[in-house]
């Protein structure tokens, strides 16, 4: 089984020597093996991951449900593996923003490649708000742009931002949460026996929960 992912440290990521690591990797490996499959993990950018799922070259992804890019192309589990928080970070010397009112006319620092969820995407693209998007490929650069006042706010996911701040010795940034969504098992409809694959994965999930196994993710 081909399991696709994009780097989302510390949950799942690729090490400098090319290995996949992280608690989500460990959990998925256990689940896939107990379901009777051999997992092969492939890291790729988000847009390519969506395309590989649509084409059936990736069988399984653990990600946010209801992605417009995948509508009609995947089966989604109703079992939540974890929860992801999308936050709006701001400098400590500025007041907490009221979303969406305080976003009008502001510069929003964002990571390249992310499409975000429909509610947030509509908010960002609303022409009436005139939000300017400042994109960068790296979180360290995004944090530096915020620190140097190149943008008003930084929109990003909590887990990877927390990790970068900890690794670089920076203090926590204040934030307001914009959205919080579950992470679910998502199977390509073009995968061989897709309904059976999802059923087996859900059965394993239920068995592990019933047995009281550690399934906690950061």
Coordinates of C-alpha atoms in Angstrom, one line a residue:
X1 CA 0.0 0.0 0.0
X2 CA 1.3 3.4 -0.9
X3 CA 0.8 5.9 1.9
X4 CA 1.3 9.5 0.8
X5 CA 2.2 12.5 3.1
X6 CA 3.7 15.9 3.1
X7 CA 6.1 17.0 5.7
X8 CA 4.2 18.1 8.8
X9 CA 6.7 18.0 11.7
X10 CA 6.6 16.7 14.3
X11 CA 3.7 14.4 13.3
X12 CA 5.2 13.0 10.1
X13 CA 8.3 14.2 8.2
X14 CA 11.3 13.1 6.2
X15 CA 14.7 13.1 7.9
X16 CA 17.8 14.5 6.1
X17 CA 18.9 11.0 5.3
X18 CA 15.5 10.2 3.6
X19 CA 13.7 8.2 6.3
X20 CA 10.1 8.9 7.3
X21 CA 9.6 9.5 11.0
X22 CA 7.1 10.9 13.5
X23 CA 4.3 9.6 15.7
X24 CA 1.8 9.7 12.8
X25 CA 4.2 7.6 10.8
X26 CA 4.4 5.1 13.6
X27 CA 0.6 4.9 14.1
X28 CA -0.1 4.5 10.4
X29 CA 2.6 1.8 10.0
X30 CA 1.0 -0.2 12.9
X31 CA -2.5 0.2 11.4
X32 CA -1.6 -0.6 7.9
X33 CA 0.4 -3.7 8.9
X34 CA -2.4 -5.0 11.1
X35 CA -4.8 -4.5 8.3
X36 CA -2.7 -6.9 6.3
X37 CA -0.8 -4.6 4.0
X38 CA 2.8 -3.5 3.6
X39 CA 3.1 0.3 3.8
X40 CA 5.3 2.2 1.4
X41 CA 5.5 5.9 2.5
X42 CA 6.0 8.6 -0.2
X43 CA 6.6 12.2 0.7
X44 CA 5.5 14.9 -1.8
X45 CA 4.2 18.4 -2.1
X46 CA 0.6 18.9 -1.3
X47 CA -0.6 19.6 -4.8
X48 CA 1.1 16.4 -6.1
X49 CA -0.3 14.4 -3.2
X50 CA -3.8 15.4 -4.2
X51 CA -3.1 14.5 -7.8
X52 CA -1.7 11.1 -6.9
X53 CA -4.7 10.4 -4.8
X54 CA -7.0 11.3 -7.7
X55 CA -5.1 9.0 -10.0
X56 CA -4.8 6.1 -7.6
X57 CA -1.0 6.2 -7.4
X58 CA -1.4 6.9 -3.6
X59 CA -3.7 4.6 -1.8
X60 CA -3.9 6.2 1.6
X61 CA -3.4 9.6 3.2
X62 CA -4.1 10.8 6.8
X63 CA -5.3 14.3 6.3
X64 CA -8.1 16.9 6.6
X65 CA -11.5 15.8 5.2
X66 CA -13.7 17.6 2.7
X67 CA -10.9 18.9 0.5
X68 CA -12.4 20.4 -2.6
X69 CA -9.5 19.2 -4.7
X70 CA -10.4 15.6 -3.8
X71 CA -14.2 15.7 -4.0
X72 CA -15.5 12.6 -5.7
X73 CA -12.1 11.0 -5.8
X74 CA -11.7 9.6 -2.3
X75 CA -13.4 7.7 0.5
X76 CA -13.1 9.3 3.9
X77 CA -13.3 7.6 7.3
X78 CA -15.3 9.1 10.2
X79 CA -12.7 8.1 12.8
X80 CA -10.6 11.0 13.9
X81 CA -6.9 10.2 14.3
X82 CA -6.0 13.7 15.6
X83 CA -6.9 17.3 15.4
X84 CA -5.1 20.1 13.6
X85 CA -5.3 23.8 14.6
X86 CA -4.8 26.6 12.1
X87 CA -3.7 29.7 13.9
X88 CA -3.3 33.4 13.2
X89 CA 0.0 34.5 14.8
X90 CA 0.8 38.1 15.6
X91 CA 3.6 40.0 17.2
X92 CA 3.5 40.4 21.0
X93 CA 3.6 44.2 20.7
X94 CA 0.3 44.3 18.7
X95 CA -3.2 43.6 19.9
X96 CA -5.0 40.3 19.3
X97 CA -6.8 40.5 16.0
X98 CA -10.6 40.0 15.7
X99 CA -11.2 37.5 12.9
X100 CA -12.3 38.5 10.3
X101 CA -12.9 42.2 11.0
X102 CA -9.3 43.1 11.7
X103 CA -7.9 41.4 8.6
X104 CA -9.1 43.9 6.1
X105 CA -6.3 45.6 4.2
X106 CA -3.6 43.6 6.1
X107 CA -0.6 41.6 4.8
X108 CA -0.9 37.9 5.6
X109 CA 2.2 35.8 5.7
X110 CA 1.5 32.3 4.5
X111 CA 3.4 29.1 3.5
X112 CA 3.6 28.3 -0.2
X113 CA 1.7 25.3 -1.4
X114 CA -1.1 25.3 1.2
X115 CA -4.7 25.6 0.0
X116 CA -6.3 25.7 3.4
X117 CA -9.9 24.8 4.2
X118 CA -12.9 26.3 2.4
X119 CA -13.9 28.7 5.2
X120 CA -10.4 30.1 5.5
X121 CA -9.9 30.2 1.7
X122 CA -13.1 32.2 1.3
X123 CA -12.0 34.6 4.0
X124 CA -8.6 35.2 2.4
X125 CA -9.9 35.6 -1.2
X126 CA -12.8 37.9 -0.3
X127 CA -12.0 41.0 -2.5
X128 CA -13.9 43.2 -0.1
X129 CA -11.2 42.6 2.6
X130 CA -8.3 43.4 0.3
X131 CA -5.9 41.0 2.1
X132 CA -2.4 40.9 0.6
X133 CA -0.8 37.4 0.7
X134 CA 3.0 37.2 1.3
X135 CA 4.1 33.7 0.5
X136 CA 7.3 31.9 1.6
X137 CA 8.5 28.3 1.3
X138 CA 10.0 28.1 4.8
X139 CA 8.6 28.6 8.3
X140 CA 11.8 30.1 9.6
X141 CA 11.5 32.7 6.9
X142 CA 7.8 33.3 7.7
X143 CA 8.6 33.9 11.3
X144 CA 11.4 36.3 10.4
X145 CA 9.0 38.2 8.0
X146 CA 6.6 38.6 10.9
X147 CA 9.3 39.7 13.3
X148 CA 10.6 42.3 10.8
X149 CA 7.1 43.7 10.3
X150 CA 7.0 42.7 6.7
X151 CA 3.5 41.3 7.3
X152 CA 0.8 41.9 9.9
X153 CA -0.1 38.3 10.7
X154 CA 1.2 34.8 10.0
X155 CA -1.3 32.1 9.2
X156 CA 0.0 28.6 9.9
X157 CA -0.6 25.3 11.7
X158 CA 0.3 25.1 15.3
X159 CA 2.3 21.9 15.5
X160 CA 5.0 22.8 13.0
X161 CA 5.2 26.4 14.2
X162 CA 5.7 25.2 17.8
X163 CA 8.5 22.9 16.7
X164 CA 10.3 25.6 14.8
X165 CA 10.1 28.0 17.7
X166 CA 11.3 25.4 20.1
X167 CA 14.2 24.3 17.8
X168 CA 15.4 27.9 17.3
X169 CA 15.0 28.9 20.9
X170 CA 12.4 31.6 20.2
X171 CA 9.6 32.4 22.7
X172 CA 6.1 31.3 21.9
X173 CA 4.0 33.7 19.7
X174 CA 0.5 34.9 20.7
X175 CA -2.2 33.6 18.3
X176 CA -5.9 33.2 17.8
X177 CA -7.2 29.9 16.4
X178 CA -8.9 30.3 13.0
X179 CA -10.0 26.7 12.4
X180 CA -9.7 23.3 14.1
X181 CA -10.3 20.2 12.1
X182 CA -9.9 16.4 12.5
X183 CA -7.3 14.3 10.7
X184 CA -8.9 11.3 9.1
X185 CA -8.0 8.3 7.0
X186 CA -8.6 9.1 3.3
X187 CA -8.5 6.4 0.6
X188 CA -8.3 6.9 -3.2
X189 CA -11.3 5.6 -5.0
X190 CA -9.0 4.2 -7.7
X191 CA -7.1 2.1 -5.1
X192 CA -7.7 -1.6 -5.5
X193 CA -10.7 -2.6 -3.4
X194 CA -10.9 0.9 -1.9
X195 CA -14.1 0.2 0.2
X196 CA -12.5 -2.9 1.7
X197 CA -9.2 -1.1 2.3
X198 CA -11.0 1.6 4.3
X199 CA -13.1 -0.9 6.1
X200 CA -10.1 -2.9 7.3
X201 CA -8.3 0.3 8.4
X202 CA -11.3 1.4 10.4
X203 CA -11.7 -2.1 12.0
X204 CA -8.0 -1.9 13.1
X205 CA -8.6 1.6 14.4
X206 CA -11.5 0.4 16.5
X207 CA -9.7 -2.7 17.8
X208 CA -6.7 -0.6 18.9
X209 CA -8.9 1.8 20.7
X210 CA -10.9 -1.0 22.4
X211 CA -7.6 -2.5 23.5
X212 CA -6.5 0.8 25.1
X213 CA -3.4 1.1 22.9
X214 CA -1.6 4.4 22.9
X215 CA -2.8 6.2 19.8
X216 CA -2.2 9.8 21.0
X217 CA -0.7 12.2 18.5
X218 CA 0.9 15.6 19.3

